[in-house]
Coordinates of C-alpha atoms in Angstrom, one line a residue:
Chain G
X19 CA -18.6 -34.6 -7.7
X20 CA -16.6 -36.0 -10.3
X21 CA -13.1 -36.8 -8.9
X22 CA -11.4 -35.3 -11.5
X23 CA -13.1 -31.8 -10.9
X24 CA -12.3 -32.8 -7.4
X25 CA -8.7 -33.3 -7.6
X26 CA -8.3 -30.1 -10.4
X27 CA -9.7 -27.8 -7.2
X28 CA -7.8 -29.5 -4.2
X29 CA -4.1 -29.3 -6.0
X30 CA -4.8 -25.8 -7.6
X31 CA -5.5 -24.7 -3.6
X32 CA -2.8 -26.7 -2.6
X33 CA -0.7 -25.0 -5.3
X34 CA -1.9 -21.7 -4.6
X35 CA -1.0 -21.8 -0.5
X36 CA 2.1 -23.3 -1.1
X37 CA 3.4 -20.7 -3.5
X38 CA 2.4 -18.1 -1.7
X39 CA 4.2 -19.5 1.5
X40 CA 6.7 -20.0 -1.0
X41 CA 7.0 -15.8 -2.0
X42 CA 6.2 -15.0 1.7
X43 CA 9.1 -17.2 3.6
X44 CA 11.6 -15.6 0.9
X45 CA 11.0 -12.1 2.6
X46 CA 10.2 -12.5 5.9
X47 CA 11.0 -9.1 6.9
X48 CA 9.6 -7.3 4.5
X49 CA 6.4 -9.1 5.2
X50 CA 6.9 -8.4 8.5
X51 CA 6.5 -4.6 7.7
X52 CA 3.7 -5.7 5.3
X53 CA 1.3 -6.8 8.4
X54 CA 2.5 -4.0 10.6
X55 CA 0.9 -2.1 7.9
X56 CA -2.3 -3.6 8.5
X57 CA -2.4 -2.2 11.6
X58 CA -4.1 -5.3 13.2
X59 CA -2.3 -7.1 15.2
X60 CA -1.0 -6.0 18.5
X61 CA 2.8 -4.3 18.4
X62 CA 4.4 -7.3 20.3
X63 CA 3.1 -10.1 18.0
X64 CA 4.1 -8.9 14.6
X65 CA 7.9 -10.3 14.8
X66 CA 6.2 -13.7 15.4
X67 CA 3.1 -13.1 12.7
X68 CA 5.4 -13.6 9.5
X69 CA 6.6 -17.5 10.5
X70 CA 3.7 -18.2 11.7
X71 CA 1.5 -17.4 8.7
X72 CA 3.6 -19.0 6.6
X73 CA 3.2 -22.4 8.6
X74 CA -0.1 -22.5 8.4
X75 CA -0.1 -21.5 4.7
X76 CA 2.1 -24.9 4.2
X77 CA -0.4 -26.4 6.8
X78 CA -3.6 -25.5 4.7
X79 CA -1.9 -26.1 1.5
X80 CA -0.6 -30.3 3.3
X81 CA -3.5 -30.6 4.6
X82 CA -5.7 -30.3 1.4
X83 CA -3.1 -31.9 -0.2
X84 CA -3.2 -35.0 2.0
X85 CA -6.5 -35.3 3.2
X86 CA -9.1 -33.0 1.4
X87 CA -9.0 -31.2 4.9
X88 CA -9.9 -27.3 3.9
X89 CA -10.5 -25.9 7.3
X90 CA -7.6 -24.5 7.8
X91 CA -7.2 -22.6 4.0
X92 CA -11.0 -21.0 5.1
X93 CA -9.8 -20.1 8.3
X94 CA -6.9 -18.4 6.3
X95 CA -9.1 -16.9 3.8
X96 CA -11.7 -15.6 6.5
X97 CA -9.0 -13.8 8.3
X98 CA -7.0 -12.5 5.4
X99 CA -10.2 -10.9 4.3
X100 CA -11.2 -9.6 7.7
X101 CA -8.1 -7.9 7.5
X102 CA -8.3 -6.5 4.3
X103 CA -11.9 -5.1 4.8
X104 CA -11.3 -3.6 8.3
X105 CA -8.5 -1.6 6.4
X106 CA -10.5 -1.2 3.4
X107 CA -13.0 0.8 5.6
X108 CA -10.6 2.5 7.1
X109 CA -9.5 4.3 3.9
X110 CA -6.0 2.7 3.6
X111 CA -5.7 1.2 0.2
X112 CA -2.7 1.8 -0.3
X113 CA -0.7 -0.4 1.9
X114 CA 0.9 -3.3 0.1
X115 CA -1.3 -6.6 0.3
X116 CA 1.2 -8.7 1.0
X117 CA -0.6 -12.3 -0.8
X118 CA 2.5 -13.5 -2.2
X119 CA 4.7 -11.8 -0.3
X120 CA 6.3 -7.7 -0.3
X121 CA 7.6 -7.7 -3.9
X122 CA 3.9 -8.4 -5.2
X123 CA 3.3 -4.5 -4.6
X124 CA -0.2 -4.7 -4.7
X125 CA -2.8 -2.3 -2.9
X126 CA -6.0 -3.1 -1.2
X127 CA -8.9 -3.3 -3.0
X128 CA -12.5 -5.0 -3.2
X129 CA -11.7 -7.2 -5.8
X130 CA -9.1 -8.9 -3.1
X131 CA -12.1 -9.3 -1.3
X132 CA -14.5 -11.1 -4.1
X133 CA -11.4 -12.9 -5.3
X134 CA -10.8 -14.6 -1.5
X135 CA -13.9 -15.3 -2.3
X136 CA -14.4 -17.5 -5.1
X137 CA -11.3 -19.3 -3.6
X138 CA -13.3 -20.1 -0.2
X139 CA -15.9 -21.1 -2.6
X140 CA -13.4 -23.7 -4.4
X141 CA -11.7 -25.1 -0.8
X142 CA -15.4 -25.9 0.1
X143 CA -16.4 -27.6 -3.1
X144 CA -13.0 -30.0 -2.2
X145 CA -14.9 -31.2 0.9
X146 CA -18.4 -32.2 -1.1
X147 CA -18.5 -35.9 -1.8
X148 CA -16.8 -37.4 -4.3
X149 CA -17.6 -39.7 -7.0
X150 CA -15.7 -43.2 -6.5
X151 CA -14.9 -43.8 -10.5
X152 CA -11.3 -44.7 -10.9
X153 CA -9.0 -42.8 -12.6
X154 CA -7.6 -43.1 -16.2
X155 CA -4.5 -41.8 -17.9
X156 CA -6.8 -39.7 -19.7
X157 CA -8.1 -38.3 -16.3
X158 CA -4.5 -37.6 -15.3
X159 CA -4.0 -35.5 -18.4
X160 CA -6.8 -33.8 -18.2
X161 CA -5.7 -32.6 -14.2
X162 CA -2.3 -31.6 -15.7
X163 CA -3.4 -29.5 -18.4
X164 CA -6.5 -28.6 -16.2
X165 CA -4.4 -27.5 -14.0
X166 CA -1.8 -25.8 -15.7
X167 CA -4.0 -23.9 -17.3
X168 CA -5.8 -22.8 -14.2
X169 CA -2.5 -21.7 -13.3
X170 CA -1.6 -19.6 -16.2
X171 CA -5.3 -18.0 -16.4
X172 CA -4.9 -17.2 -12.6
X173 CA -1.7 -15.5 -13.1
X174 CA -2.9 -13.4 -16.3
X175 CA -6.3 -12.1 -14.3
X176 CA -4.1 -10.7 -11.5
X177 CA -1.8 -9.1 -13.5
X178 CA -4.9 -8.0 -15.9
X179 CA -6.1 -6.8 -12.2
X180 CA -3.8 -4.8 -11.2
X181 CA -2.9 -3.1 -14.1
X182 CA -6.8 -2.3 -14.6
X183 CA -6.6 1.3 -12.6
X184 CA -3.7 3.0 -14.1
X185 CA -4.8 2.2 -17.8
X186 CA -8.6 3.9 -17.6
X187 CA -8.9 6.9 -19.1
X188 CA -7.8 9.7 -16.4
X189 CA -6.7 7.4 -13.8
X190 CA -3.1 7.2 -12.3
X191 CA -2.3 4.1 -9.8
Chain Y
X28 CA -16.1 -42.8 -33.3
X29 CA -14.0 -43.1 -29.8
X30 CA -10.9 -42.1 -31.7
X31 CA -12.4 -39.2 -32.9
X32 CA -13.6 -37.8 -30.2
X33 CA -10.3 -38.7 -28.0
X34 CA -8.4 -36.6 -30.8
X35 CA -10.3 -33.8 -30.8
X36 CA -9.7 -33.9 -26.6
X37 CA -6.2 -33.6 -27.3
X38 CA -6.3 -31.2 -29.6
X39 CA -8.8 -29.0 -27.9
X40 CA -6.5 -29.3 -24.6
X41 CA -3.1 -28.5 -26.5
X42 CA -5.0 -25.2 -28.1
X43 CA -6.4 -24.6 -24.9
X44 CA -3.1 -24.5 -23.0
X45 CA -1.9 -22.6 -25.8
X46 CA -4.4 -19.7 -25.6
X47 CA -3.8 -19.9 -22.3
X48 CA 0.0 -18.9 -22.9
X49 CA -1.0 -16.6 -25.2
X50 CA -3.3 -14.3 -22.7
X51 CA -0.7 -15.1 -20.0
X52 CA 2.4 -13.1 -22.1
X53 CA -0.4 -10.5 -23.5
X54 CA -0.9 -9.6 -19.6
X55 CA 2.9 -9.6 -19.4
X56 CA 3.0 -7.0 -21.8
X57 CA 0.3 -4.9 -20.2
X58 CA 2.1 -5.0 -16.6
X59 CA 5.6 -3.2 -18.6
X60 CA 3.4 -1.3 -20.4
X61 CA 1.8 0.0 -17.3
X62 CA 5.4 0.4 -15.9
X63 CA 6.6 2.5 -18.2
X64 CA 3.6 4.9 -17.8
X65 CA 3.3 4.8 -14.4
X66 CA 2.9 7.7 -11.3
X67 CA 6.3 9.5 -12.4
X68 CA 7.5 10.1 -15.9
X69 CA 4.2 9.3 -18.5
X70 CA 5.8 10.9 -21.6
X71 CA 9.5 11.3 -20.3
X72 CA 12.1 11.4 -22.7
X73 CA 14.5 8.0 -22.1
X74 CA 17.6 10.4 -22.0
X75 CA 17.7 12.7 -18.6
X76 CA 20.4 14.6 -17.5
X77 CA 23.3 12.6 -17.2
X78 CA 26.2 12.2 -14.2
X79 CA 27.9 15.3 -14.8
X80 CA 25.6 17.3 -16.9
X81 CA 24.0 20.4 -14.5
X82 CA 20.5 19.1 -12.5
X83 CA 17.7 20.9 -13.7
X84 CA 17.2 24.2 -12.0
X85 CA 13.7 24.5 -10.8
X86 CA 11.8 26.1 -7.3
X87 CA 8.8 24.4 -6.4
X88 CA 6.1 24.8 -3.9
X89 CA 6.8 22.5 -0.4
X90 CA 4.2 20.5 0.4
X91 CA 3.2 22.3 3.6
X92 CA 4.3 25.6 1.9
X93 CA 7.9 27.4 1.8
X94 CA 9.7 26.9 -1.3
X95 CA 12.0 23.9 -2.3
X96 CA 15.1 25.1 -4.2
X97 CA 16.2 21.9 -6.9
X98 CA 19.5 22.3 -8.8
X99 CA 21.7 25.2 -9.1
X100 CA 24.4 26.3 -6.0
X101 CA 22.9 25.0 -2.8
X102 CA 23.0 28.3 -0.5
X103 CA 24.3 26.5 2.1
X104 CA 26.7 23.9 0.6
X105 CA 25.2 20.8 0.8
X106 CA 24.8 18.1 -1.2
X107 CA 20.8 16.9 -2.4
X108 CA 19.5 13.4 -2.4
X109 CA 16.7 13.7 -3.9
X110 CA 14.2 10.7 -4.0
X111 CA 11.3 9.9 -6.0
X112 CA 8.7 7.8 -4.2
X113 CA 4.9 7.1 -4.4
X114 CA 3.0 6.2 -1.0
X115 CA 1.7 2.9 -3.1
X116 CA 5.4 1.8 -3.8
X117 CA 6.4 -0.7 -1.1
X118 CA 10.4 -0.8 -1.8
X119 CA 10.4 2.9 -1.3
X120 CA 8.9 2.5 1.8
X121 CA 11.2 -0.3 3.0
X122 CA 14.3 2.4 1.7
X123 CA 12.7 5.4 4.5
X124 CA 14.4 4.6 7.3
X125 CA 17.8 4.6 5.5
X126 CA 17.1 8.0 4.0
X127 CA 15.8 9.2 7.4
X128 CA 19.1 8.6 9.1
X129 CA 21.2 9.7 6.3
X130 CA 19.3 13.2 6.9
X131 CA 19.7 13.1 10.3
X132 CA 23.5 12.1 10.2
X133 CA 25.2 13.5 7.1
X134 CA 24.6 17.2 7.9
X135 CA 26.3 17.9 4.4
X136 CA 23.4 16.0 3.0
X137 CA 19.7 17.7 2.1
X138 CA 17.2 15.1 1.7
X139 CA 14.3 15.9 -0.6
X140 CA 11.3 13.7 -1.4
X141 CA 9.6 14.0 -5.0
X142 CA 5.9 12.5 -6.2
X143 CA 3.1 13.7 -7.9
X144 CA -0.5 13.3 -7.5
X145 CA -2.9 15.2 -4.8
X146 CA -1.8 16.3 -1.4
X147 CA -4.5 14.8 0.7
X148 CA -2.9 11.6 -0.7
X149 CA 0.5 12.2 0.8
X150 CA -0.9 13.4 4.7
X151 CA -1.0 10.3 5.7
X152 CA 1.4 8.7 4.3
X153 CA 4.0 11.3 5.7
X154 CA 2.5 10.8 9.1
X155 CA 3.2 7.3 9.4
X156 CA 6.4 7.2 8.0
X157 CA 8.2 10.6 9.9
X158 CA 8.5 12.7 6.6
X159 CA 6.4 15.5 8.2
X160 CA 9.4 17.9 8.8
X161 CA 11.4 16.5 5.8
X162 CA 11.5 19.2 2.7
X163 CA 8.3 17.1 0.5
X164 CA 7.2 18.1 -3.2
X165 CA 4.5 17.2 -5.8
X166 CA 5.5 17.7 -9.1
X167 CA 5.3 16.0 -12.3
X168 CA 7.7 18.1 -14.2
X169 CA 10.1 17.7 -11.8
X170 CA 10.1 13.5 -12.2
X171 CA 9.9 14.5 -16.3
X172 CA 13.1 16.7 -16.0
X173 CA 15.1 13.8 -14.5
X174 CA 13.1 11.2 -16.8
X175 CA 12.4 8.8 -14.0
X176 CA 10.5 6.1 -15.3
X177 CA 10.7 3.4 -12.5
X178 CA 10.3 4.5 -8.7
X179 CA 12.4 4.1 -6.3
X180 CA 14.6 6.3 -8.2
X181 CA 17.3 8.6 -6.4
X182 CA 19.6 11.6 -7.7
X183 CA 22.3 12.8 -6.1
X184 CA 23.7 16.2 -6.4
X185 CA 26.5 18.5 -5.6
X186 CA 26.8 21.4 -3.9
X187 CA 27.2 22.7 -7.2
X188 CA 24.0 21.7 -8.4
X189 CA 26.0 19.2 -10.8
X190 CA 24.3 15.5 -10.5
X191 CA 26.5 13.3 -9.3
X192 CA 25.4 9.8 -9.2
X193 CA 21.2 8.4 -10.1
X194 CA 19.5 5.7 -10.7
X195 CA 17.0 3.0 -10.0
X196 CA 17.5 1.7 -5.7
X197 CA 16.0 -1.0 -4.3
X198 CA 18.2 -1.4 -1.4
X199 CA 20.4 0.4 1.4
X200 CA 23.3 -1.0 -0.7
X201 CA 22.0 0.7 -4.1
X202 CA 21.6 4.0 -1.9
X203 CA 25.1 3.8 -0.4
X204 CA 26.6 3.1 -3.8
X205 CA 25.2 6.7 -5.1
X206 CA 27.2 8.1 -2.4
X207 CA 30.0 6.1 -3.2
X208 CA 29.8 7.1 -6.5
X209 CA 30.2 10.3 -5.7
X210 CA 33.4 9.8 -3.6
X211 CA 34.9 8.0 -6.6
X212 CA 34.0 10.3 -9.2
X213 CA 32.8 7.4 -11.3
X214 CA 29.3 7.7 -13.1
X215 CA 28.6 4.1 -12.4
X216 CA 29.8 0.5 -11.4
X217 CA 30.4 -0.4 -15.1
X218 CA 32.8 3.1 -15.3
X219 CA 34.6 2.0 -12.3
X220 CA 35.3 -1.7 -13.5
X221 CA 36.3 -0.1 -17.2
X222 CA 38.5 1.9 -14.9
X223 CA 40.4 -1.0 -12.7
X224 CA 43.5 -2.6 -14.6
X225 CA 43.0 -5.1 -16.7
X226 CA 43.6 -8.3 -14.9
X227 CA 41.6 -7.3 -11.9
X228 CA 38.5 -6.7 -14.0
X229 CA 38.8 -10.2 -15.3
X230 CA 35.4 -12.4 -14.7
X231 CA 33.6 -9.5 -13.8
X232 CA 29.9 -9.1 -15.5
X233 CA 29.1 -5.7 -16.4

């Protein structure tokens, strides 16, 4: 793989755990009623659950940062999406998601599912080989406007997302 | 040859970034759009009954039954909070426990709950959160009456069934300051500052 491509996927992850680390850690409590909601963990380890979700989101998103390591972003992805399709077939959608913290107000849904998803799909491709051509100015402004606007095309589909329910015709939110 | 094609890079990145930017705000747009015509209050009129101005008198069917009496002299005296809330809304959920104490301690206090939408949707929801004795509608007129446009929303009013004190809460604090409100006879934080002599409002933002 082209390191460029290489690089545009591992700091978009890395961008992507550590912001949402970032919106988690700024409401602790409120997520903490976010994963009681889940109704997954066992009573006594929610208090802890909160901090230590939001380590290992700066974990995965360090570690892929520093050292193309992506285990621990798919661990994070398997389990978030475990936890999202147990309550998913138990009929509650609409508890809050919690992905970048309480104020996101987002339900459950499958598209949470196929989104987790395509970003598994992107932390593997960061561990495939990659090609040893040295970088160029050029390649470094293609990763920042590569990346930026990876960031603003990500933002607008999950806001184009949520939105989607309420505005078809006949449906309320 | 090279410089050509180097230009037309840049250029294609810049208008890239820039249609980027572009469908970023447009969702922007969409997400206040779908605000303003969300769960409570689709074609509301921006002006509801204001602080002071008589609540809207209207008797509407309980949830599990009995009738829930809104506006007008309350038989026995009290005061009504009355809260709009949607079981997707995650602030109003965080606000429950506040609003279930304040009807178990402030006997002068009737709590009522307000959302629309289907009653199957609102079973569970009132399970897990202890609203099951609490006095529960569904009605869309009601949240068009009082205009509400963005939940959590909260309306409180007087024996009298005059409205005392509403708005937009997102905390305990907002909640508190309706019933402070009330015990200042002020419509609002703004009217209370307007209020205060004129050196002591000094550096305070509206």
């Amino acid at each position: 793989m082209d390191p460029v491509f290489h690089w545009l996927l591992r700091l978009a992850l890395a961008l992507l755990f550590g912001a949402a680390a970032w919106h988690k850690a700024r409401d602790l409590r409120g997520f903490a009623a976010t994963i009681a909601d889940y109704r997954i963990l066992p009573g006594r380890l929610v208090p802890a659950a909160p901090l230590g979700l939001v380590a290992g989101e700066l974990a995965a998103a360090g570690l892929l940062l520093g050292s193309a390591v992506a285990a621990p972003a798919l661990t994070l992805l398997g389990a978030y999406s475990a936890a999202v399709a147990v309550n998913l077939m138990r009929g509650r959608h609409h508890i809050d998601c919690g992905c970048f913290g309480p104020a996101g107000r987002r339900t459950l849904s499958a598209r949470l599912l196929a989104r987790n998803a395509v970003l598994a799909l992107a932390a593997l491709a960061v561990m495939a080989p990659v090609g040893a051509r040295s970088l160029t100015a050029v390649d470094l402004g293609t990763l920042g406007a590569g990346l930026a606007v990876l960031v603003l095309l990500f933002r607008a589909a999950e806001r184009l997302a949520d939105a989607a329910p309420s505005l078809a015709p006949g449906g309320s939110s | 040859m090279m410089d050509a094609l180097l230009v037309s890079q840049a250029l294609l990145w810049l208008l890239v970034l820039a249609l980027a930017l572009v469908v970023w705000a447009l969702t922007r747009q969409i997400g206040l759009l779908h605000e303003r015509i969300a769960p409570v209050g689709a074609l509301a009129l921006r002006q509801g009954p204001g602080v002071g101005e008589a609540a809207p008198e209207l008797t509407l069917p309980g949830i599990e039954g009995g009738s829930v009496q809104i506006g007008g002299l309350d038989p026995l005296g009290r005061r009504t909070l009355l809260f709009f809330l949607s079981p997707t809304c995650p602030v109003c959920k965080t606000l429950l426990p506040t609003l279930r104490r304040t009807a178990a301690d402030e006997t002068g206090v009737r709590v009522v709950y307000a959302s629309d939408g289907e009653a199957a949707e609102h079973a569970v929801f009132r399970r897990e959160h202890g609203l099951s004795d609490a006095d529960y509608v569904l009605s869309r007129d009601l949240g068009l009456h009082f205009a509400v446009a963005k939940l959590p929303y909260a309306v409180l009013i007087a024996a009298d069934g005059r409205i005392r004190a509403q708005g937009v809460v997102n905390t305990r604090e907002h909640l508190e300051s309706l019933f402070e409100a009330d015990r200042l006879g002020v419509a609002s934080v703004q009217a209370y500052l307007a209020r205060q002599p004129h050196d002591a409002s000094q550096g305070a933002t509206p």
